[in-house]
PDB file of C-alpha atoms in Angstrom:
ATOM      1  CA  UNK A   1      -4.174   5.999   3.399  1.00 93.00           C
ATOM      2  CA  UNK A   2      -4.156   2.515   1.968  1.00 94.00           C
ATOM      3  CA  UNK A   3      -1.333  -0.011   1.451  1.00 94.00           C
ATOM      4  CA  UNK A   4      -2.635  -2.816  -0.842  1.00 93.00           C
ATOM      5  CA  UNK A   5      -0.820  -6.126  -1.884  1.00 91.00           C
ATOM      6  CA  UNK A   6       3.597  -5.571  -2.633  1.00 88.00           C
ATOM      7  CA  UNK A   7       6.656  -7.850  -2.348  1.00 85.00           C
ATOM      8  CA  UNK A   8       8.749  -8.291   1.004  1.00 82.00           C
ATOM      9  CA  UNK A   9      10.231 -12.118   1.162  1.00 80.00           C
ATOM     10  CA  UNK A  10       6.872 -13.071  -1.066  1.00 83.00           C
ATOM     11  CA  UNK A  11       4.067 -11.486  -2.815  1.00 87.00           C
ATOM     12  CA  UNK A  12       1.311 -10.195  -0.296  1.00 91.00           C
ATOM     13  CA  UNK A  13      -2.474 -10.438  -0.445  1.00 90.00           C
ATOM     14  CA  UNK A  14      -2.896  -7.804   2.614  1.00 93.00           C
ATOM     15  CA  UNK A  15      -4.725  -4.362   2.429  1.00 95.00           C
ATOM     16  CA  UNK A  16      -3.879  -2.399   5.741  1.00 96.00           C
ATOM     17  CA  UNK A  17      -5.408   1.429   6.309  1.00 96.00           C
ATOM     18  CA  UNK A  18      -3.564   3.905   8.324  1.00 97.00           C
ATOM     19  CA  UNK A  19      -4.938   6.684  10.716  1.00 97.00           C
ATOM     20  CA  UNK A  20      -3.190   9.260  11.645  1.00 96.00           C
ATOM     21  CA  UNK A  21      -4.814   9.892  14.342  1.00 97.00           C
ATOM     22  CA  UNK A  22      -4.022   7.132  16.319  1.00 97.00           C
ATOM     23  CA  UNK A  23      -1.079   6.498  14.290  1.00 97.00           C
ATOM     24  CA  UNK A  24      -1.847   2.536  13.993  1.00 98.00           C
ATOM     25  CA  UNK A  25      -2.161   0.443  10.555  1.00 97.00           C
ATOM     26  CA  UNK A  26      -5.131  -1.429  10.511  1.00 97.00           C
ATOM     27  CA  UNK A  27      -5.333  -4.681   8.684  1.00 97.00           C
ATOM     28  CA  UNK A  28      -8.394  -4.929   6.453  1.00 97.00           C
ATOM     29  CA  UNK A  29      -9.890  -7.594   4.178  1.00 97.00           C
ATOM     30  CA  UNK A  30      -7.718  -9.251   1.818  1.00 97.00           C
ATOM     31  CA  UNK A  31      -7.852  -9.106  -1.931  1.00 96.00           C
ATOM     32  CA  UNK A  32      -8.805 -12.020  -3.806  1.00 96.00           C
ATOM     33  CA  UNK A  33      -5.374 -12.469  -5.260  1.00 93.00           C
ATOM     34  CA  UNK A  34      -2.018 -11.924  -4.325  1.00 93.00           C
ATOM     35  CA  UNK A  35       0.207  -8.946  -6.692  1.00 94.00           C
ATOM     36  CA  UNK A  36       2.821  -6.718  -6.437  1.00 94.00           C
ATOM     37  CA  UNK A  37       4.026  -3.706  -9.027  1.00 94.00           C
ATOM     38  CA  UNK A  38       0.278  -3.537  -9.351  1.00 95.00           C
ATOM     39  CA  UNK A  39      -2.025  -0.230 -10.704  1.00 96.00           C
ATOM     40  CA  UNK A  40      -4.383   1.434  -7.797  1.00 96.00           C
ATOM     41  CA  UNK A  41      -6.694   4.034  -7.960  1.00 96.00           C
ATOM     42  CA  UNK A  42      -9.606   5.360  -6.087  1.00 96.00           C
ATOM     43  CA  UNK A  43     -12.958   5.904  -7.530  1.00 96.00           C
ATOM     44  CA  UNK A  44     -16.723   6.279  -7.085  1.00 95.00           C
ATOM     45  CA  UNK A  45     -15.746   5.309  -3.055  1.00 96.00           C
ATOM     46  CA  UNK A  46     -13.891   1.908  -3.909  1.00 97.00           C
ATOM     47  CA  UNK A  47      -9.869   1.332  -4.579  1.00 97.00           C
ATOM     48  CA  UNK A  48      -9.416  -0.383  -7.642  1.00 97.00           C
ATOM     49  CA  UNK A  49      -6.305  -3.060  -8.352  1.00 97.00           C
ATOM     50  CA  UNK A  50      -5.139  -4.180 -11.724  1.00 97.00           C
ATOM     51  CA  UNK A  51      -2.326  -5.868 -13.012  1.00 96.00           C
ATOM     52  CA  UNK A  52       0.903  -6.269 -11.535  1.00 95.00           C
ATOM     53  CA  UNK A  53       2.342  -9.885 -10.755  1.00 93.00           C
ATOM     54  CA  UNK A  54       1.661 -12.830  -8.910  1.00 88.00           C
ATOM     55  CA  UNK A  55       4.385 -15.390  -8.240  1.00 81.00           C
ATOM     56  CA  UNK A  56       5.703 -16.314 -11.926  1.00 81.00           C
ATOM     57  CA  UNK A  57       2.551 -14.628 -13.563  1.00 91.00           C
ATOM     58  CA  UNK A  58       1.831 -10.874 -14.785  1.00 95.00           C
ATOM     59  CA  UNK A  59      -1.979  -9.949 -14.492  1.00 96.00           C
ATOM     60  CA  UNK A  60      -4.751  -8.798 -16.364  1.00 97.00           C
ATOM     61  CA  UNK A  61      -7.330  -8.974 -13.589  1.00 96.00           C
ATOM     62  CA  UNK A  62      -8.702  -6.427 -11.953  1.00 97.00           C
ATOM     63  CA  UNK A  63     -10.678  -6.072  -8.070  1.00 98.00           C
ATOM     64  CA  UNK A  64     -11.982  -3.505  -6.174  1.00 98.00           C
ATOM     65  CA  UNK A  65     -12.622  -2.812  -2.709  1.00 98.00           C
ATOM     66  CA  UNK A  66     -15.212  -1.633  -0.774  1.00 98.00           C
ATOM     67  CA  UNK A  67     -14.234   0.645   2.089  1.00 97.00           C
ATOM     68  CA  UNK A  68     -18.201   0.340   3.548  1.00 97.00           C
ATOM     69  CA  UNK A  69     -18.192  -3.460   3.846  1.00 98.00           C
ATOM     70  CA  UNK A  70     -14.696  -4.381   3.861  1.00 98.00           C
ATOM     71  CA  UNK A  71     -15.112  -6.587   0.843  1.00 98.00           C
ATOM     72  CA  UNK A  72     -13.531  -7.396  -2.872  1.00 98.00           C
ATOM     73  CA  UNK A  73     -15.106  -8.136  -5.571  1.00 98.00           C
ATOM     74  CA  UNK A  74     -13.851  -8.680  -9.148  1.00 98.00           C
ATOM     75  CA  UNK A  75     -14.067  -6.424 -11.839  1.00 98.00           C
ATOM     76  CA  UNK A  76     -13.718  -6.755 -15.574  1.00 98.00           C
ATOM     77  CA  UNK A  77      -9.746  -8.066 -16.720  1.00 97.00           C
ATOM     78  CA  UNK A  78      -7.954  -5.769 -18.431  1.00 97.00           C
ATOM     79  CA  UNK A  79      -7.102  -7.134 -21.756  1.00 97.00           C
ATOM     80  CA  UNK A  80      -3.297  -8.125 -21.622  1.00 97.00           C
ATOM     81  CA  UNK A  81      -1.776  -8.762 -18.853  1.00 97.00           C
ATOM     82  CA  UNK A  82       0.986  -6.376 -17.862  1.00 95.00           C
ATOM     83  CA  UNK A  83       3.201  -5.211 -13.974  1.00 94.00           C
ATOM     84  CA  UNK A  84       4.655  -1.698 -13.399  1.00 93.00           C
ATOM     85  CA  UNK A  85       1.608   0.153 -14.660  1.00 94.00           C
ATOM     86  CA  UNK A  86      -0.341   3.339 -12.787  1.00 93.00           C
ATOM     87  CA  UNK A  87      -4.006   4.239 -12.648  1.00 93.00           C
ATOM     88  CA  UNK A  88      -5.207   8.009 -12.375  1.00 94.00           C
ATOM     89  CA  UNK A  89      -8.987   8.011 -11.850  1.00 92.00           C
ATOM     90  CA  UNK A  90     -10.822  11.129 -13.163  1.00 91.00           C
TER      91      UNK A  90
END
């Protein structure tokens, strides 16, 4: 289980991975760009992020992560921006 990017006091940049195993959140790389209300989905063994906001700004970009290497790279922008949206992968 993944937690990628949200709003507490400001808007985050963090990725953290939970195991239930040992019950601890690990932090992992950090995307590329800080969002909240952001889309996520998981395909072809990488979590894609699109959208959402970022300060005073809604997005059109889109990242993806790489569980393997612990990397981001960007992806294609969606394009208009737009926050609140979901991604199903198929």
């Amino acid at each position: 289980m993944y937690v990628v990017g949200g709003y507490t006091t400001s808007v985050r940049i963090s990725l953290y991975r939970y195991n239930p195993r040992t019950d601890y959140w690990f932090k992992m790389a950090d995307m590329l760009i800080t969002r909240y209300a952001h889309g996520l989905a998981a395909a072809n063994n990488r979590l894609y992020v699109a959208g959402g906001g970022s300060n005073i700004n809604y997005l059109a970009t889109t990242e993806s992560y790489d569980p393997e290497t612990n990397t981001w790279r960007e992806e294609p922008s969606m394009k208009f921006p737009r926050q609140g949206l979901s991604l199903v992968a198929i």
